[in-house]
CSV table of C-alpha atoms in Angstrom, one decimal:
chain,number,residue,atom,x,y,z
A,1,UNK,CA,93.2,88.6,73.3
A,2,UNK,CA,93.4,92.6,74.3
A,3,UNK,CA,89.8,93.7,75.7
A,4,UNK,CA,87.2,94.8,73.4
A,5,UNK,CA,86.6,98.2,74.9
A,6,UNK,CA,90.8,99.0,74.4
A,7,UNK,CA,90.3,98.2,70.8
A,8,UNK,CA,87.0,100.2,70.7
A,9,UNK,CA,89.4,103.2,72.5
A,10,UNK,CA,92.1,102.9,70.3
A,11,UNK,CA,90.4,103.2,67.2
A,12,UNK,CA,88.7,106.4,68.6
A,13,UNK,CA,92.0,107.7,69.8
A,14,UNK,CA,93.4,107.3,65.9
A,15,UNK,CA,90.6,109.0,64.9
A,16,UNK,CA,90.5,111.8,66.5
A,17,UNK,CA,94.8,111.9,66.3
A,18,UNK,CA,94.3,112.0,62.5
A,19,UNK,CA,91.8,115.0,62.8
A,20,UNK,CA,94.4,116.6,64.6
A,21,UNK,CA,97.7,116.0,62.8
A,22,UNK,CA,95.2,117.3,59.9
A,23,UNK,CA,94.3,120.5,61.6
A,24,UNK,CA,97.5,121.2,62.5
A,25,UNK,CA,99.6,119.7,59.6
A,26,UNK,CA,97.1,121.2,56.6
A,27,UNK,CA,94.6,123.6,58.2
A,28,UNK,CA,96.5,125.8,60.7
A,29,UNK,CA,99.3,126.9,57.8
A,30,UNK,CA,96.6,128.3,55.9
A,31,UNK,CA,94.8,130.6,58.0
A,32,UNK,CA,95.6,133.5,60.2
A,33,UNK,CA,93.5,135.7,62.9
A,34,UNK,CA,90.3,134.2,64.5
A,35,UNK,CA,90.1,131.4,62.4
A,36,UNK,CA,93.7,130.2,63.3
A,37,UNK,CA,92.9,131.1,67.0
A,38,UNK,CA,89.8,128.9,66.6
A,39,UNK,CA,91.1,126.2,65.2
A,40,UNK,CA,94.3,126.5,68.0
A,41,UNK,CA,91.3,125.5,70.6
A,42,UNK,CA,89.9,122.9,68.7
A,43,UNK,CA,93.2,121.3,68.3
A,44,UNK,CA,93.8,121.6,72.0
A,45,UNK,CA,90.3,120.4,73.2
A,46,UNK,CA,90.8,117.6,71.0
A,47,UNK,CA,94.1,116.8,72.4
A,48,UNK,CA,92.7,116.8,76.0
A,49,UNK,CA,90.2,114.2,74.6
A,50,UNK,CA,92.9,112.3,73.2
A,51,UNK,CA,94.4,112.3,76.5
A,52,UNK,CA,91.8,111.2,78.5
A,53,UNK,CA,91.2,108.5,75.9
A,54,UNK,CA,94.8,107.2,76.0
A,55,UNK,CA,94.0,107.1,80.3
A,56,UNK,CA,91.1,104.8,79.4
A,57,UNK,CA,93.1,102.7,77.3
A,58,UNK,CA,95.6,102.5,79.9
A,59,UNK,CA,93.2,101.2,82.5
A,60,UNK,CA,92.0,98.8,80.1
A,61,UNK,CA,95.4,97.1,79.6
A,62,UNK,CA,95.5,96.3,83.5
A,63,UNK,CA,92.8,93.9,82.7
A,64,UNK,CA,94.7,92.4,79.9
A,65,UNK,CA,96.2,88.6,80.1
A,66,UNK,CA,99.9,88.2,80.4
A,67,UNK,CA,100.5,87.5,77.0
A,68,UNK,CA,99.7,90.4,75.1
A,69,UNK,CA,99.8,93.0,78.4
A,70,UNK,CA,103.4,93.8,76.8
A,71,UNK,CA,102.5,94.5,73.3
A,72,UNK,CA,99.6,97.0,74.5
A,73,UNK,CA,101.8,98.5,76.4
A,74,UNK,CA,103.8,99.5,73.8
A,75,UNK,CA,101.5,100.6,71.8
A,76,UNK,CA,100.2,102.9,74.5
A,77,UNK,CA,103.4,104.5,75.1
A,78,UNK,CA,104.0,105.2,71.2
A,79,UNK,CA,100.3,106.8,71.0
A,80,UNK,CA,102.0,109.0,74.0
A,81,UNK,CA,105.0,110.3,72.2
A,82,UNK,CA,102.5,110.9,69.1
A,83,UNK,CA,100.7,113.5,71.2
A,84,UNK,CA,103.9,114.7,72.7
A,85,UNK,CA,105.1,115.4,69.1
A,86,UNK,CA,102.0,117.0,68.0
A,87,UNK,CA,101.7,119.4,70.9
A,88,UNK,CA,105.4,120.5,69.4
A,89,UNK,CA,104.2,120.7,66.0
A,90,UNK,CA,100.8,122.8,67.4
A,91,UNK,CA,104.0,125.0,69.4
A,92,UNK,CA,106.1,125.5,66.8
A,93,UNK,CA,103.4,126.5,64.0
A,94,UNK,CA,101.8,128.6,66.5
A,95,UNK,CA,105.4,130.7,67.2
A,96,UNK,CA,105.9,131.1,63.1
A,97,UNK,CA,102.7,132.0,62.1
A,98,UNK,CA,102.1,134.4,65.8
A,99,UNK,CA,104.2,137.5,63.7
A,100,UNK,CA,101.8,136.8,60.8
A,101,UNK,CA,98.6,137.7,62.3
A,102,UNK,CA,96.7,141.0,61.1
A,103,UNK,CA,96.2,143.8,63.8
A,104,UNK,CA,92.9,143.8,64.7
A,105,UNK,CA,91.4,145.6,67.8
A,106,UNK,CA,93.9,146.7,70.4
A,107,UNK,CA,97.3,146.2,72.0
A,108,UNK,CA,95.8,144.7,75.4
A,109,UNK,CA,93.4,142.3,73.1
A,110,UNK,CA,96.8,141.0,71.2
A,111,UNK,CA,98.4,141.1,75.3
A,112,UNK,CA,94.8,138.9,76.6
A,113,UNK,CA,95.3,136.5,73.3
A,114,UNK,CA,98.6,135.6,73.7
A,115,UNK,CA,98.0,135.3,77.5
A,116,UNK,CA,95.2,133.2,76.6
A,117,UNK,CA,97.1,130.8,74.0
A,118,UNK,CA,100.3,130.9,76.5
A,119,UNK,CA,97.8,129.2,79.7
A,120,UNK,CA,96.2,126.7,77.0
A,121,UNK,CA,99.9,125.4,76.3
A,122,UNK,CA,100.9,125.3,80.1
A,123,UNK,CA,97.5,123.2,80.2
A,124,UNK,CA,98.1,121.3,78.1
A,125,UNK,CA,102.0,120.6,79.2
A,126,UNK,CA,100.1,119.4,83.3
A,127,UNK,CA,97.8,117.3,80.9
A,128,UNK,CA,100.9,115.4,79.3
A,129,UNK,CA,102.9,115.4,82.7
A,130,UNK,CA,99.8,113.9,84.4
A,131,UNK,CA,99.7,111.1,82.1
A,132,UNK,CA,103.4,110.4,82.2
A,133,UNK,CA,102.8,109.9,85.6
A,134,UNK,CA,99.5,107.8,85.7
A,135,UNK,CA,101.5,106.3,83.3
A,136,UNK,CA,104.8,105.6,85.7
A,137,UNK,CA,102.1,104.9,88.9
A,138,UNK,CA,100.4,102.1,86.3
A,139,UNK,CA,104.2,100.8,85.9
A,140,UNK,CA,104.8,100.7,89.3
A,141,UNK,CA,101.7,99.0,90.0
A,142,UNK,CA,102.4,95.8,87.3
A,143,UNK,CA,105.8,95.8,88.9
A,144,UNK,CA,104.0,95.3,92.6
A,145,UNK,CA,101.8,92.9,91.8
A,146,UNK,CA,104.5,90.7,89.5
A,147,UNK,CA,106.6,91.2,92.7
A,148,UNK,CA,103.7,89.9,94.8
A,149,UNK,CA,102.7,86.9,92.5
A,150,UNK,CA,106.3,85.7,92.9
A,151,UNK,CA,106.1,86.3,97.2
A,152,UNK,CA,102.9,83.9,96.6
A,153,UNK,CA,104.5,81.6,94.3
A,154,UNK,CA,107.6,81.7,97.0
A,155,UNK,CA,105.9,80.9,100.3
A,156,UNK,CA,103.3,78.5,98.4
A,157,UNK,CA,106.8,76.4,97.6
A,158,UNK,CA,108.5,76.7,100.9
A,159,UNK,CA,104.9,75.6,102.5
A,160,UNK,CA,105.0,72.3,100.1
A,161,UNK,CA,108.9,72.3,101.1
A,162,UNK,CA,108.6,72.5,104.7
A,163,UNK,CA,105.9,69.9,104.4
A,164,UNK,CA,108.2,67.6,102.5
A,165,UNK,CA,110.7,67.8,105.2
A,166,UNK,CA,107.7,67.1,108.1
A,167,UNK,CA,107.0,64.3,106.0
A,168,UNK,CA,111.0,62.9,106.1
A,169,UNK,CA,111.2,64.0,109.5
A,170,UNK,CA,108.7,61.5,110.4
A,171,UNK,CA,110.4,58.8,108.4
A,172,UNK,CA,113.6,59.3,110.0
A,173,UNK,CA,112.2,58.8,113.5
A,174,UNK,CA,110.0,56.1,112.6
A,175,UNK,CA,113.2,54.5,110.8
A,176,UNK,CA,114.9,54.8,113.9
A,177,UNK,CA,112.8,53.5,116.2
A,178,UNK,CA,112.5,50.6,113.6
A,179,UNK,CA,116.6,50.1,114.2
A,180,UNK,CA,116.0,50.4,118.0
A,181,UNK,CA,113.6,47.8,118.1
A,182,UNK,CA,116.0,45.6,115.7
A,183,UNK,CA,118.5,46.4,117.8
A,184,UNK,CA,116.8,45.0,120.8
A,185,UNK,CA,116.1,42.0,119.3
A,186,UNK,CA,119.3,41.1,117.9
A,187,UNK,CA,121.0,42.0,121.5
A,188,UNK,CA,118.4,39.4,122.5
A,189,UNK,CA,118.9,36.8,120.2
A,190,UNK,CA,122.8,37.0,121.3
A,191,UNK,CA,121.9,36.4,124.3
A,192,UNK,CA,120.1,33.6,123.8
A,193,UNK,CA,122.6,32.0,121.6
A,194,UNK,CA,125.3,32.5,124.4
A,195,UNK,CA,123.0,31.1,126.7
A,196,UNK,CA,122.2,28.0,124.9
A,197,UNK,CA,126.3,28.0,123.9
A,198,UNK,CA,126.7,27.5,128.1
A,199,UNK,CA,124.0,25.3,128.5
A,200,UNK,CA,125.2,23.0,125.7
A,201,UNK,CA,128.5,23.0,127.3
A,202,UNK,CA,127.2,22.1,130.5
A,203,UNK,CA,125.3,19.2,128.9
A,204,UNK,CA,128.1,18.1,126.8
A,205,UNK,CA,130.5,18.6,130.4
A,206,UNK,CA,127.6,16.4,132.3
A,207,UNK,CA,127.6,13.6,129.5
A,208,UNK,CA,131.6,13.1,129.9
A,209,UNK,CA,131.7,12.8,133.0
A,210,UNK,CA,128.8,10.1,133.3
A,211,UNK,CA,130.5,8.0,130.7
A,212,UNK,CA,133.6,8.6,132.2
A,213,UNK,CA,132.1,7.3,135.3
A,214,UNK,CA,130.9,4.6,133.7
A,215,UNK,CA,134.0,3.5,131.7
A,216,UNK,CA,135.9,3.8,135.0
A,217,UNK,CA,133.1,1.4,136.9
A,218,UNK,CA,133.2,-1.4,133.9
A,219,UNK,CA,137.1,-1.8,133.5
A,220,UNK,CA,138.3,-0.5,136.2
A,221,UNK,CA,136.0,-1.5,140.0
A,222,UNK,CA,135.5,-4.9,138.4
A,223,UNK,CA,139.3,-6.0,138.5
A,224,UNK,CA,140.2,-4.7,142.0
A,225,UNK,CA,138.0,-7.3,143.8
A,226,UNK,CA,139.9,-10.5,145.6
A,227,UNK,CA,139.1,-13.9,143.7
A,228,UNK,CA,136.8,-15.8,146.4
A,229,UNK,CA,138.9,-19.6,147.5
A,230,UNK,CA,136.8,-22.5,147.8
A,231,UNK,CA,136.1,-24.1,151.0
A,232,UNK,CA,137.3,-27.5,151.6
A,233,UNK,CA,134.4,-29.4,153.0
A,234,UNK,CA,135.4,-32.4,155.8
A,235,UNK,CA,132.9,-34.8,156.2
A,236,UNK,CA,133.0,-37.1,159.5
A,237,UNK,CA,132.2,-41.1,159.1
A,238,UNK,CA,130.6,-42.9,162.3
């Protein structure tokens, strides 16, 4: 919700708005001389009021969560353009009704009057330009500090980012020095297996050759001795 004291300023600004628009709407048509002069300063002293209430209301809308900062906003600026309008109004009535007024005193009092009425309304034209631009300044100010939420948001996501990618970064190495070491160990297990290929073959080479041997010593050196003869045994009679 909007802030209580921008509530409690905005329902003294329509206030004192609808005294004015009353003045210068119903009163000011029907009177001429001093009292028309009088009421001219009322109506501009209560414009100045006005203005400084609507400043108020525009430092209290700073303040105001996101959600209805827009809405206020709004409403601010159309509480602008009423004033603007009624300072027109408080122009233009004052220009129809200035031929009207009765002659009283001299020409340099009428001269000091008008000067006097002329340096209200250039017053009151600085007031309203001010507030435009506290107005534009208060724009400019949202607009920086959106702009600077959104740097924050940024580098707050490209720190969790860059963390991310430390994190996979890690990973990778660790994954590769995982495949290294596998690596190793299958070059080692080749070897081996080669190894134990060759020594099996050396075995199986070795165990040939003895039973060849032996084959060849059972069939074969047998046969090739000479047949022993019996002796003939003589045997001498006395």
């Amino acid at each position: 919700m909007s802030s209580e004291r921008f509530e409690t300023c905005e329902e003294e600004f329509k206030n004192v708005y609808d005294d004015l628009k009353t003045a210068v709407e119903e009163r000011l048509p029907r009177v001429s001389g001093e009292e028309r002069k009088r009421i001219i300063r009322d109506v501009e002293r209560g414009m100045e009021d006005a203005s400084v209430v609507l400043q108020e209301m525009e430092s209290e809308l700073r303040k105001a969560p996101s959600p209805y900062k827009s809405q206020m906003i709004s409403r601010v600026r159309n509480y602008h353009k009423d004033v603007d309008q009624l300072s027109r109004d408080l122009r233009k009535v004052n220009s129809s009704f200035s031929g009207r007024d009765e002659f009283s005193g001299t020409s340099r009092s009428s001269a000091l009057d008008q000067m006097e009425t002329t340096q209200r309304a250039k017053l009151l034209q600085g007031t309203q330009a001010l507030q435009r631009g506290s107005e534009s300044i208060a724009r400019s100010q949202r607009i920086a500090a959106e702009t600077d939420e959104i740097a924050v948001d940024t580098i707050s996501e490209l720190g969790t980012q860059r963390e991310s990618l430390l994190r996979t970064k890690d990973r990778l190495v660790e994954t590769d020095q995982q495949l290294s070491k596998s690596r190793r160990i299958l070059n080692s297990m080749a070897r081996r297996i080669m190894t134990n290929k060759m020594i099996l073959v050396v075995v199986i080479l070795v165990e040939l050759g003895i039973l060849g041997g032996v084959v060849y010593w059972k069939f074969f050196s047998g046969s090739s001795k000479p047949t022993p003869t019996p002796h003939t045994v003589t045997t001498t009679h006395t």
